[in-house]
GROMACS .gro file of C-alpha atoms in nm:
model
  490
    1MET     CA    1   3.418  -0.677   3.110
    2PRO     CA    2   3.101  -0.461   3.184
    3GLU     CA    3   2.775  -0.699   3.200
    4ARG     CA    4   2.648  -0.744   2.838
    5ARG     CA    5   2.300  -0.551   2.823
    6THR     CA    6   1.988  -0.774   2.796
    7VAL     CA    7   1.655  -0.744   2.623
    8ALA     CA    8   1.337  -0.970   2.572
    9LEU     CA    9   1.090  -0.931   2.294
   10VAL     CA   10   0.742  -1.011   2.361
   11THR     CA   11   0.563  -1.057   2.024
   12LEU     CA   12   0.168  -0.995   2.005
   13GLY     CA   13  -0.025  -1.008   1.692
   14CYS     CA   14   0.038  -1.176   1.367
   15ALA     CA   15   0.301  -1.351   1.215
   16ARG     CA   16   0.397  -1.034   1.031
   17ASN     CA   17   0.481  -0.907   1.385
   18GLU     CA   18   0.664  -1.234   1.438
   19VAL     CA   19   0.925  -1.133   1.161
   20ASP     CA   20   0.941  -0.776   1.261
   21SER     CA   21   1.051  -0.884   1.619
   22GLU     CA   22   1.309  -1.136   1.445
   23GLU     CA   23   1.432  -0.820   1.253
   24LEU     CA   24   1.457  -0.617   1.585
   25ALA     CA   25   1.634  -0.921   1.742
   26GLY     CA   26   1.928  -0.925   1.439
   27ARG     CA   27   1.996  -0.571   1.504
   28LEU     CA   28   1.993  -0.589   1.866
   29GLU     CA   29   2.224  -0.867   1.904
   30ALA     CA   30   2.441  -0.743   1.600
   31ASP     CA   31   2.498  -0.432   1.844
   32GLY     CA   32   2.600  -0.596   2.139
   33TRP     CA   33   2.279  -0.663   2.364
   34GLN     CA   34   2.190  -1.014   2.487
   35LEU     CA   35   1.833  -1.153   2.402
   36VAL     CA   36   1.661  -1.381   2.651
   37GLU     CA   37   1.331  -1.538   2.636
   38ASP     CA   38   1.204  -1.451   3.022
   39ALA     CA   39   1.133  -1.056   3.011
   40ALA     CA   40   1.200  -1.079   3.381
   41GLU     CA   41   1.596  -1.167   3.314
   42ALA     CA   42   1.581  -0.844   3.065
   43ASP     CA   43   1.721  -0.486   3.164
   44VAL     CA   44   1.456  -0.398   2.892
   45ALA     CA   45   1.120  -0.557   2.814
   46VAL     CA   46   1.037  -0.471   2.411
   47VAL     CA   47   0.677  -0.554   2.392
   48ASN     CA   48   0.556  -0.593   1.969
   49THR     CA   49   0.227  -0.473   2.032
   50CYS     CA   50  -0.073  -0.524   1.816
   51GLY     CA   51  -0.293  -0.234   1.681
   52PHE     CA   52  -0.544  -0.433   1.469
   53VAL     CA   53  -0.864  -0.468   1.675
   54GLU     CA   54  -1.014  -0.338   1.992
   55ALA     CA   55  -0.937  -0.689   2.122
   56ALA     CA   56  -0.577  -0.696   2.017
   57LYS     CA   57  -0.479  -0.329   2.149
   58LYS     CA   58  -0.630  -0.456   2.523
   59ASP     CA   59  -0.424  -0.758   2.485
   60SER     CA   60  -0.130  -0.542   2.375
   61VAL     CA   61  -0.190  -0.277   2.646
   62ASP     CA   62  -0.192  -0.611   2.924
   63ALA     CA   63   0.140  -0.724   2.795
   64LEU     CA   64   0.236  -0.376   2.868
   65LEU     CA   65   0.117  -0.343   3.195
   66GLU     CA   66   0.237  -0.711   3.259
   67ALA     CA   67   0.634  -0.623   3.184
   68ASN     CA   68   0.563  -0.296   3.387
   69ASP     CA   69   0.476  -0.517   3.723
   70LEU     CA   70   0.847  -0.665   3.626
   71LYS     CA   71   0.973  -0.387   3.725
   72ASP     CA   72   0.920  -0.430   4.098
   73HIS     CA   73   0.985  -0.807   4.153
   74GLY     CA   74   1.264  -0.859   3.854
   75ARG     CA   75   1.574  -0.742   3.640
   76THR     CA   76   1.353  -0.529   3.435
   77GLN     CA   77   1.437  -0.153   3.414
   78ALA     CA   78   1.212  -0.050   3.161
   79VAL     CA   79   0.973  -0.151   2.953
   80VAL     CA   80   0.935  -0.023   2.556
   81ALA     CA   81   0.622  -0.072   2.328
   82VAL     CA   82   0.679  -0.126   1.939
   83GLY     CA   83   0.473  -0.261   1.647
   84CYS     CA   84   0.178  -0.160   1.480
   85MET     CA   85  -0.041  -0.017   1.832
   86ALA     CA   86   0.276   0.214   1.900
   87GLU     CA   87   0.286   0.314   1.547
   88ARG     CA   88  -0.053   0.380   1.518
   89TYR     CA   89  -0.094   0.589   1.822
   90GLY     CA   90   0.240   0.721   1.933
   91LYS     CA   91   0.221   1.032   2.146
   92GLU     CA   92  -0.141   0.931   2.234
   93LEU     CA   93  -0.040   0.625   2.370
   94ALA     CA   94   0.281   0.738   2.567
   95GLU     CA   95   0.053   0.994   2.750
   96ALA     CA   96  -0.238   0.712   2.847
   97LEU     CA   97   0.006   0.469   2.946
   98PRO     CA   98   0.283   0.637   3.102
   99GLU     CA   99   0.378   0.253   3.289
  100ALA     CA  100   0.541   0.231   2.944
  101ASP     CA  101   0.908   0.422   2.954
  102GLY     CA  102   0.907   0.455   2.558
  103VAL     CA  103   0.665   0.456   2.247
  104LEU     CA  104   0.880   0.328   1.949
  105GLY     CA  105   0.705   0.369   1.568
  106PHE     CA  106   0.902   0.218   1.283
  107ASP     CA  107   1.090   0.466   1.179
  108ASP     CA  108   1.299   0.396   1.555
  109TYR     CA  109   1.376   0.032   1.398
  110ALA     CA  110   1.701   0.093   1.224
  111ASP     CA  111   1.833   0.308   1.535
  112ILE     CA  112   1.648   0.025   1.806
  113SER     CA  113   1.971  -0.023   1.981
  114ASP     CA  114   2.059   0.354   2.026
  115ARG     CA  115   1.701   0.392   2.150
  116LEU     CA  116   1.689   0.150   2.399
  117GLN     CA  117   2.027   0.234   2.589
  118THR     CA  118   1.911   0.606   2.612
  119ILE     CA  119   1.587   0.500   2.762
  120LEU     CA  120   1.759   0.219   2.975
  121SER     CA  121   2.001   0.537   3.093
  122GLY     CA  122   1.727   0.730   3.199
  123GLY     CA  123   1.696   0.964   2.924
  124ILE     CA  124   1.356   1.062   2.704
  125HIS     CA  125   1.314   0.968   2.335
  126ALA     CA  126   1.058   1.133   2.204
  127SER     CA  127   0.754   0.971   2.083
  128HIS     CA  128   0.637   1.016   1.718
  129THR     CA  129   0.333   1.169   1.567
  130PRO     CA  130   0.111   0.932   1.415
  131ARG     CA  131   0.086   1.030   1.038
  132ASP     CA  132  -0.080   0.810   0.735
  133ARG     CA  133   0.212   0.636   0.618
  134ARG     CA  134   0.024   0.553   0.254
  135LYS     CA  135   0.144   0.929   0.215
  136LEU     CA  136   0.526   0.872   0.227
  137LEU     CA  137   0.542   0.649  -0.106
  138PRO     CA  138   0.437   0.759  -0.448
  139ILE     CA  139   0.099   0.642  -0.579
  140SER     CA  140   0.234   0.518  -0.865
  141PRO     CA  141   0.302   0.146  -0.748
  142ALA     CA  142   0.607   0.154  -1.056
  143GLU     CA  143   0.763   0.430  -0.840
  144ARG     CA  144   0.797   0.303  -0.514
  145GLN     CA  145   1.092   0.115  -0.548
  146GLU     CA  146   1.327   0.448  -0.619
  147SER     CA  147   1.168   0.571  -0.270
  148ALA     CA  148   1.158   0.223  -0.075
  149ALA     CA  149   1.539   0.308   0.092
  150ALA     CA  150   1.388   0.673   0.232
  151VAL     CA  151   1.091   0.481   0.427
  152ALA     CA  152   1.117   0.232   0.690
  153LEU     CA  153   0.940  -0.118   0.606
  154PRO     CA  154   1.013  -0.359   0.903
  155GLY     CA  155   1.099  -0.679   0.805
  156HIS     CA  156   1.255  -0.571   0.476
  157GLY     CA  157   1.592  -0.510   0.637
  158PRO     CA  158   1.943  -0.546   0.479
  159ALA     CA  159   2.043  -0.844   0.337
  160ASP     CA  160   2.323  -0.804   0.559
  161LEU     CA  161   2.420  -0.808   0.919
  162PRO     CA  162   2.734  -0.582   1.019
  163GLN     CA  163   3.050  -0.758   0.928
  164GLY     CA  164   3.154  -1.094   1.122
  165VAL     CA  165   2.793  -1.123   1.201
  166ALA     CA  166   2.688  -1.363   0.899
  167PRO     CA  167   2.798  -1.693   0.879
  168ALA     CA  168   3.176  -1.798   0.742
  169SER     CA  169   2.982  -2.003   0.455
  170GLY     CA  170   2.599  -2.058   0.315
  171PRO     CA  171   2.374  -1.789   0.202
  172ARG     CA  172   2.435  -1.478   0.375
  173ALA     CA  173   2.300  -1.390   0.693
  174PRO     CA  174   1.962  -1.178   0.713
  175LEU     CA  175   1.896  -0.879   0.948
  176ARG     CA  176   1.733  -1.125   1.151
  177ARG     CA  177   1.777  -1.347   1.449
  178ARG     CA  178   1.518  -1.670   1.520
  179LEU     CA  179   1.391  -1.645   1.839
  180ASP     CA  180   1.232  -1.995   1.871
  181GLY     CA  181   1.362  -2.314   1.727
  182SER     CA  182   1.023  -2.387   1.550
  183PRO     CA  183   1.044  -2.581   1.230
  184VAL     CA  184   0.854  -2.335   1.038
  185ALA     CA  185   0.932  -1.954   1.002
  186SER     CA  186   0.736  -1.653   0.802
  187VAL     CA  187   0.924  -1.476   0.530
  188LYS     CA  188   0.780  -1.114   0.464
  189LEU     CA  189   0.687  -1.087   0.079
  190ALA     CA  190   0.551  -0.735   0.118
  191SER     CA  191   0.460  -0.509   0.316
  192GLY     CA  192   0.160  -0.223   0.308
  193CYS     CA  193  -0.192  -0.226   0.153
  194ASP     CA  194  -0.353  -0.051  -0.160
  195ARG     CA  195  -0.687  -0.142  -0.068
  196ARG     CA  196  -0.918   0.038   0.091
  197CYS     CA  197  -1.162  -0.193   0.286
  198SER     CA  198  -1.372   0.075   0.476
  199PHE     CA  199  -1.375  -0.156   0.799
  200CYS     CA  200  -0.965  -0.174   0.794
  201ALA     CA  201  -0.686   0.086   0.895
  202ILE     CA  202  -0.393  -0.087   0.858
  203PRO     CA  203  -0.319   0.060   0.539
  204SER     CA  204  -0.298   0.409   0.711
  205PHE     CA  205   0.002   0.264   1.004
  206ARG     CA  206   0.138  -0.030   0.743
  207GLY     CA  207   0.161   0.226   0.444
  208SER     CA  208   0.115   0.159   0.058
  209PHE     CA  209   0.186  -0.197  -0.114
  210ILE     CA  210   0.581  -0.256  -0.166
  211SER     CA  211   0.715  -0.559  -0.265
  212ARG     CA  212   1.031  -0.728  -0.127
  213ARG     CA  213   1.261  -0.837  -0.471
  214PRO     CA  214   1.315  -1.182  -0.512
  215SER     CA  215   1.663  -1.213  -0.448
  216ASP     CA  216   1.616  -1.087  -0.075
  217VAL     CA  217   1.306  -1.316  -0.007
  218LEU     CA  218   1.526  -1.611  -0.180
  219ASN     CA  219   1.838  -1.499   0.032
  220GLU     CA  220   1.668  -1.514   0.348
  221THR     CA  221   1.493  -1.852   0.279
  222ARG     CA  222   1.825  -2.002   0.221
  223TRP     CA  223   1.943  -1.866   0.541
  224LEU     CA  224   1.609  -2.003   0.724
  225ALA     CA  225   1.659  -2.334   0.583
  226GLU     CA  226   2.017  -2.378   0.731
  227GLU     CA  227   1.897  -2.274   1.050
  228GLY     CA  228   1.679  -2.631   1.049
  229VAL     CA  229   1.349  -2.417   0.923
  230LYS     CA  230   1.159  -2.724   0.719
  231GLU     CA  231   0.874  -2.510   0.624
  232ILE     CA  232   0.846  -2.121   0.531
  233MET     CA  233   0.499  -1.944   0.489
  234LEU     CA  234   0.466  -1.607   0.315
  235VAL     CA  235   0.348  -1.352   0.448
  236SER     CA  236   0.235  -0.971   0.396
  237GLU     CA  237  -0.110  -0.789   0.392
  238ASN     CA  238  -0.170  -0.877   0.027
  239ASN     CA  239   0.026  -1.119  -0.144
  240THR     CA  240  -0.164  -1.121  -0.453
  241SER     CA  241  -0.036  -0.783  -0.511
  242TYR     CA  242   0.310  -0.932  -0.493
  243GLY     CA  243   0.540  -0.772  -0.800
  244LYS     CA  244   0.301  -0.521  -0.916
  245ASP     CA  245   0.587  -0.234  -0.836
  246LEU     CA  246   0.826  -0.418  -0.960
  247GLY     CA  247   0.653  -0.439  -1.329
  248ASP     CA  248   0.543  -0.826  -1.298
  249ILE     CA  249   0.197  -0.901  -1.121
  250ARG     CA  250   0.290  -1.279  -1.203
  251LEU     CA  251   0.616  -1.237  -1.021
  252LEU     CA  252   0.488  -1.478  -0.743
  253GLU     CA  253   0.413  -1.740  -1.009
  254SER     CA  254   0.801  -1.750  -1.133
  255LEU     CA  255   0.935  -1.673  -0.720
  256LEU     CA  256   0.757  -2.007  -0.601
  257PRO     CA  257   0.896  -2.298  -0.750
  258GLU     CA  258   1.245  -2.089  -0.689
  259LEU     CA  259   1.163  -2.093  -0.286
  260ALA     CA  260   1.064  -2.459  -0.338
  261GLU     CA  261   1.389  -2.587  -0.486
  262VAL     CA  262   1.563  -2.403  -0.198
  263ASP     CA  263   1.776  -2.719  -0.004
  264GLY     CA  264   1.626  -2.815   0.305
  265ILE     CA  265   1.277  -2.685   0.273
  266GLU     CA  266   1.025  -2.937   0.253
  267ARG     CA  267   0.696  -2.703   0.218
  268VAL     CA  268   0.616  -2.366   0.142
  269ARG     CA  269   0.275  -2.183   0.210
  270VAL     CA  270   0.138  -1.876   0.079
  271SER     CA  271  -0.107  -1.677   0.311
  272TYR     CA  272  -0.325  -1.355   0.279
  273LEU     CA  273  -0.462  -1.434  -0.061
  274GLN     CA  274  -0.749  -1.154  -0.180
  275PRO     CA  275  -0.998  -1.339  -0.394
  276ALA     CA  276  -1.102  -1.062  -0.635
  277GLU     CA  277  -0.712  -1.062  -0.733
  278MET     CA  278  -0.686  -1.460  -0.757
  279ARG     CA  279  -0.560  -1.540  -1.119
  280PRO     CA  280  -0.582  -1.872  -1.305
  281GLY     CA  281  -0.187  -1.904  -1.345
  282LEU     CA  282  -0.148  -1.846  -0.941
  283ILE     CA  283  -0.410  -2.101  -0.880
  284ASP     CA  284  -0.215  -2.344  -1.143
  285VAL     CA  285   0.130  -2.287  -0.921
  286LEU     CA  286  -0.038  -2.342  -0.585
  287THR     CA  287  -0.209  -2.678  -0.676
  288SER     CA  288   0.052  -2.810  -0.898
  289THR     CA  289   0.411  -2.724  -0.758
  290PRO     CA  290   0.619  -2.964  -0.576
  291LYS     CA  291   0.654  -2.863  -0.168
  292VAL     CA  292   0.426  -2.556  -0.228
  293VAL     CA  293   0.109  -2.672  -0.068
  294PRO     CA  294  -0.240  -2.606  -0.204
  295TYR     CA  295  -0.349  -2.400   0.034
  296PHE     CA  296  -0.563  -2.070   0.017
  297ASP     CA  297  -0.609  -1.801   0.285
  298LEU     CA  298  -0.873  -1.617   0.119
  299SER     CA  299  -1.005  -1.313   0.261
  300PHE     CA  300  -1.383  -1.327   0.180
  301GLN     CA  301  -1.478  -1.100   0.463
  302HIS     CA  302  -1.856  -1.173   0.379
  303SER     CA  303  -2.055  -1.308   0.032
  304ALA     CA  304  -2.329  -1.071   0.047
  305PRO     CA  305  -2.326  -0.830  -0.263
  306ASP     CA  306  -2.481  -0.544  -0.063
  307VAL     CA  307  -2.226  -0.593   0.256
  308LEU     CA  308  -1.897  -0.642   0.052
  309ARG     CA  309  -1.984  -0.316  -0.154
  310ALA     CA  310  -2.017  -0.147   0.178
  311MET     CA  311  -1.672  -0.264   0.280
  312ARG     CA  312  -1.557  -0.160  -0.046
  313ARG     CA  313  -1.479  -0.522  -0.173
  314PHE     CA  314  -1.633  -0.744  -0.470
  315GLY     CA  315  -1.745  -1.070  -0.513
  316ASP     CA  316  -2.075  -1.249  -0.398
  317THR     CA  317  -2.169  -1.581  -0.341
  318ASP     CA  318  -2.152  -1.737  -0.644
  319ARG     CA  319  -1.868  -1.621  -0.777
  320PHE     CA  320  -1.678  -1.748  -0.474
  321LEU     CA  321  -1.822  -2.097  -0.462
  322GLU     CA  322  -1.703  -2.127  -0.829
  323LEU     CA  323  -1.348  -1.978  -0.741
  324LEU     CA  324  -1.367  -2.245  -0.496
  325ASP     CA  325  -1.494  -2.526  -0.773
  326THR     CA  326  -1.180  -2.391  -0.958
  327ILE     CA  327  -0.922  -2.452  -0.685
  328ARG     CA  328  -1.100  -2.788  -0.577
  329SER     CA  329  -1.114  -2.937  -0.964
  330LYS     CA  330  -0.737  -2.918  -0.960
  331ALA     CA  331  -0.645  -3.003  -0.586
  332PRO     CA  332  -0.938  -3.177  -0.446
  333GLU     CA  333  -0.745  -3.165  -0.112
  334ALA     CA  334  -0.649  -2.789  -0.100
  335GLY     CA  335  -0.715  -2.671   0.233
  336VAL     CA  336  -0.932  -2.323   0.253
  337ARG     CA  337  -0.975  -2.067   0.535
  338SER     CA  338  -1.145  -1.740   0.611
  339ASN     CA  339  -1.208  -1.483   0.802
  340PHE     CA  340  -1.552  -1.324   0.823
  341ILE     CA  341  -1.703  -0.995   0.987
  342VAL     CA  342  -2.085  -1.009   1.100
  343GLY     CA  343  -2.308  -0.726   1.201
  344PHE     CA  344  -2.159  -0.499   0.986
  345PRO     CA  345  -2.346  -0.160   0.952
  346GLY     CA  346  -2.686  -0.233   0.723
  347GLU     CA  347  -2.624  -0.617   0.731
  348SER     CA  348  -2.970  -0.743   0.671
  349GLU     CA  349  -3.116  -1.084   0.765
  350ALA     CA  350  -3.114  -1.185   0.446
  351ASP     CA  351  -2.748  -1.002   0.395
  352LEU     CA  352  -2.677  -1.287   0.725
  353ALA     CA  353  -2.867  -1.582   0.529
  354GLU     CA  354  -2.666  -1.560   0.221
  355LEU     CA  355  -2.333  -1.534   0.429
  356GLU     CA  356  -2.452  -1.858   0.581
  357ARG     CA  357  -2.543  -2.036   0.198
  358PHE     CA  358  -2.175  -1.929   0.140
  359LEU     CA  359  -2.034  -2.101   0.449
  360ASN     CA  360  -2.282  -2.436   0.418
  361GLY     CA  361  -2.170  -2.457   0.005
  362ALA     CA  362  -1.763  -2.375   0.086
  363ARG     CA  363  -1.627  -2.645   0.269
  364LEU     CA  364  -1.346  -2.421   0.442
  365ASP     CA  365  -1.109  -2.617   0.689
  366ALA     CA  366  -1.115  -2.293   0.938
  367ILE     CA  367  -1.326  -2.024   0.956
  368GLY     CA  368  -1.265  -1.739   1.197
  369VAL     CA  369  -1.571  -1.513   1.212
  370PHE     CA  370  -1.561  -1.150   1.390
  371GLY     CA  371  -1.816  -0.875   1.528
  372TYR     CA  372  -1.843  -0.591   1.334
  373SER     CA  373  -1.698  -0.265   1.585
  374ASP     CA  374  -1.584   0.079   1.462
  375GLU     CA  375  -1.193   0.148   1.417
  376GLU     CA  376  -1.107   0.467   1.433
  377GLY     CA  377  -0.994   0.611   1.106
  378THR     CA  378  -1.203   0.415   0.903
  379GLU     CA  379  -1.488   0.492   0.641
  380ALA     CA  380  -1.725   0.234   0.823
  381ALA     CA  381  -1.698   0.427   1.117
  382THR     CA  382  -1.898   0.701   0.987
  383TYR     CA  383  -2.212   0.501   0.852
  384GLU     CA  384  -2.533   0.598   0.999
  385ASN     CA  385  -2.681   0.232   0.965
  386LYS     CA  386  -2.515   0.026   1.276
  387LEU     CA  387  -2.667  -0.240   1.415
  388ASP     CA  388  -2.699  -0.278   1.813
  389GLU     CA  389  -2.461  -0.399   2.001
  390ASP     CA  390  -2.672  -0.702   2.076
  391VAL     CA  391  -2.779  -0.779   1.751
  392VAL     CA  392  -2.373  -0.816   1.619
  393ALA     CA  393  -2.325  -1.015   1.951
  394GLU     CA  394  -2.614  -1.263   1.855
  395ARG     CA  395  -2.497  -1.264   1.483
  396LEU     CA  396  -2.143  -1.364   1.590
  397ALA     CA  397  -2.292  -1.659   1.854
  398ARG     CA  398  -2.468  -1.744   1.558
  399VAL     CA  399  -2.226  -1.793   1.258
  400SER     CA  400  -1.973  -1.906   1.494
  401ARG     CA  401  -2.133  -2.211   1.600
  402LEU     CA  402  -2.231  -2.291   1.226
  403ALA     CA  403  -1.843  -2.252   1.150
  404GLU     CA  404  -1.792  -2.487   1.443
  405GLU     CA  405  -1.996  -2.751   1.302
  406LEU     CA  406  -1.892  -2.681   0.947
  407VAL     CA  407  -1.505  -2.675   1.006
  408SER     CA  408  -1.555  -3.029   1.208
  409GLN     CA  409  -1.758  -3.187   0.906
  410ARG     CA  410  -1.510  -3.100   0.659
  411ALA     CA  411  -1.240  -3.239   0.878
  412GLU     CA  412  -1.473  -3.541   0.899
  413GLU     CA  413  -1.464  -3.544   0.537
  414ARG     CA  414  -1.043  -3.600   0.543
  415LEU     CA  415  -1.089  -3.926   0.728
  416GLY     CA  416  -0.902  -4.204   0.548
  417GLU     CA  417  -0.670  -3.932   0.360
  418THR     CA  418  -0.316  -3.970   0.347
  419VAL     CA  419  -0.184  -3.671   0.492
  420ARG     CA  420   0.181  -3.542   0.535
  421VAL     CA  421   0.253  -3.420   0.847
  422LEU     CA  422   0.536  -3.188   0.963
  423VAL     CA  423   0.587  -3.272   1.355
  424GLU     CA  424   0.639  -2.969   1.559
  425SER     CA  425   0.579  -3.070   1.894
  426VAL     CA  426   0.706  -3.442   2.102
  427ASP     CA  427   0.607  -3.493   2.458
  428GLU     CA  428   0.623  -3.818   2.629
  429GLU     CA  429   0.273  -3.739   2.797
  430GLU     CA  430   0.079  -3.490   2.544
  431GLY     CA  431   0.187  -3.718   2.224
  432VAL     CA  432   0.307  -3.594   1.878
  433TYR     CA  433   0.140  -3.290   1.666
  434GLY     CA  434   0.204  -3.153   1.384
  435ARG     CA  435   0.062  -3.031   1.117
  436ALA     CA  436  -0.079  -3.126   0.703
  437ALA     CA  437  -0.075  -2.897   0.423
  438HIS     CA  438  -0.420  -2.786   0.466
  439GLN     CA  439  -0.346  -2.648   0.802
  440ALA     CA  440  -0.145  -2.307   0.865
  441PRO     CA  441   0.031  -2.232   1.193
  442GLU     CA  442  -0.159  -2.163   1.484
  443THR     CA  443  -0.516  -2.077   1.291
  444ASP     CA  444  -0.628  -2.388   1.112
  445GLY     CA  445  -0.564  -2.686   1.336
  446GLN     CA  446  -0.290  -2.958   1.405
  447VAL     CA  447  -0.258  -3.353   1.357
  448LEU     CA  448  -0.209  -3.588   1.674
  449LEU     CA  449   0.034  -3.867   1.563
  450THR     CA  450  -0.094  -4.225   1.716
  451SER     CA  451   0.288  -4.336   1.744
  452GLY     CA  452   0.592  -4.071   1.756
  453GLU     CA  453   0.828  -4.329   1.791
  454GLY     CA  454   1.164  -4.209   1.574
  455LEU     CA  455   1.006  -3.917   1.534
  456SER     CA  456   1.143  -3.571   1.620
  457VAL     CA  457   1.076  -3.189   1.573
  458GLY     CA  458   1.102  -3.115   1.225
  459ARG     CA  459   1.024  -3.406   1.073
  460MET     CA  460   0.784  -3.521   0.777
  461VAL     CA  461   0.568  -3.780   0.813
  462GLU     CA  462   0.338  -3.992   0.586
  463ALA     CA  463   0.016  -4.055   0.809
  464LYS     CA  464  -0.357  -4.189   0.739
  465VAL     CA  465  -0.663  -3.983   0.899
  466VAL     CA  466  -0.796  -4.200   1.120
  467GLY     CA  467  -0.999  -3.965   1.365
  468THR     CA  468  -1.114  -3.614   1.409
  469GLU     CA  469  -1.188  -3.375   1.750
  470GLY     CA  470  -1.333  -3.076   1.590
  471VAL     CA  471  -1.065  -2.923   1.318
  472ASP     CA  472  -0.834  -3.120   1.509
  473LEU     CA  473  -0.722  -3.484   1.296
  474VAL     CA  474  -0.573  -3.791   1.457
  475ALA     CA  475  -0.349  -3.977   1.198
  476GLU     CA  476  -0.182  -4.281   1.215
  477PRO     CA  477   0.175  -4.296   1.081
  478LEU     CA  478   0.211  -4.534   0.739
  479THR     CA  479   0.399  -4.826   0.743
  480GLY     CA  480   0.778  -4.727   0.630
  481SER     CA  481   0.728  -4.387   0.631
  482LEU     CA  482   0.905  -4.357   0.954
  483ALA     CA  483   1.223  -4.465   0.791
  484CYS     CA  484   1.172  -4.225   0.520
  485SER     CA  485   1.112  -3.950   0.744
  486GLU     CA  486   1.455  -4.011   0.915
  487GLU     CA  487   1.654  -4.019   0.596
  488ALA     CA  488   1.481  -3.711   0.484
  489GLY     CA  489   1.586  -3.572   0.793
  490ARG     CA  490   1.968  -3.621   0.746
   0.00000   0.00000   0.00000
């Protein structure tokens, strides 16, 4: 009997890419490939690249070159690029990086097994010519669902794997295979974006906004719960637009309570929210629904009106602070995070001071700060009033220092709070770590528990915050909470 072909998936970038990698893994396993964790042990190393900003592109290229080195030392015979960078640059990437044996776009995902077999056999699959994926779907959101079947939408895979792969009982298996044993998993709510932010190229290679059907989101969540997942995080380029192409812009408000009722799911988290699209009803659901955490990943980007208009965005410092006041009036413990761009073309000292005024008043739990750089194909790249690189660097350092100080202060405000911690790692030497409701995976800090007796990965425990380490918290499990956690885990 011939030895099974082996493949390793190396994932870079955001949670959306992680979902896409698990869909690719599901397709490959269903077609007879053996999935391995170590690229050195794989016949083919598939690198799921990120094409968002220059630093992410560099990381993707480095990962491809590192995988290519394995061809001289390990089992690896081929290295293949997929993901956003591969989709965005196609032939250009293939020509610039001959170390990659293949550069596959989103349209290749449905036939990923055949593509890899061709490459592994020494054949060549022509890299695609990039195109503006916004033009693949109708301009009117109401007309998009009818055309969706003809467009590649990573993470929107069919509800069933081929016959024999789905479990004998329970929810239908989605076209997905988990690549780790984490108690948290992302679920794709939608793809693409209709916003036209002047600094962002994502819509051009991810396409126009299109929602997944609620039944598919629910089915996948039920399957993940059977796989041992305790927390799901809903991801897309813009979750606040969910349902607009399905005839109901408030669809998220009705879907969230249904997801929270799925047996085994202890926590539902929503990411990627647009401040200009926040609705009172959505805030109410996010702050009052059991198991739906009051967590607000709000894409502010800046707060000075002139800079926001140049970014093709809306709002200002006072309106943003009013939004945060509304949220905290309903859930004082709510977690809020955001990202900001400094040094945007035309940004004045007064604009920067306005951003600092917002940051000082916002009490954010986590802050990401990025220095502006041109992104190919964006409107902002054509702007004339660019700031010198050293000015951008100085402003980046200045706001980053402020952000670090402010998130540390916000963490200190939580001293004495009781938090519900999802345990994610247990190590005799390093201790027991998890995340509270206000902390999303990998981006918002973590909680170190002072005692881990009786705890294991995936358990929930009530704990009192007794210390801070920057953005991170130190918490002491409450008496009786370990027993409750044990019971909840059964």
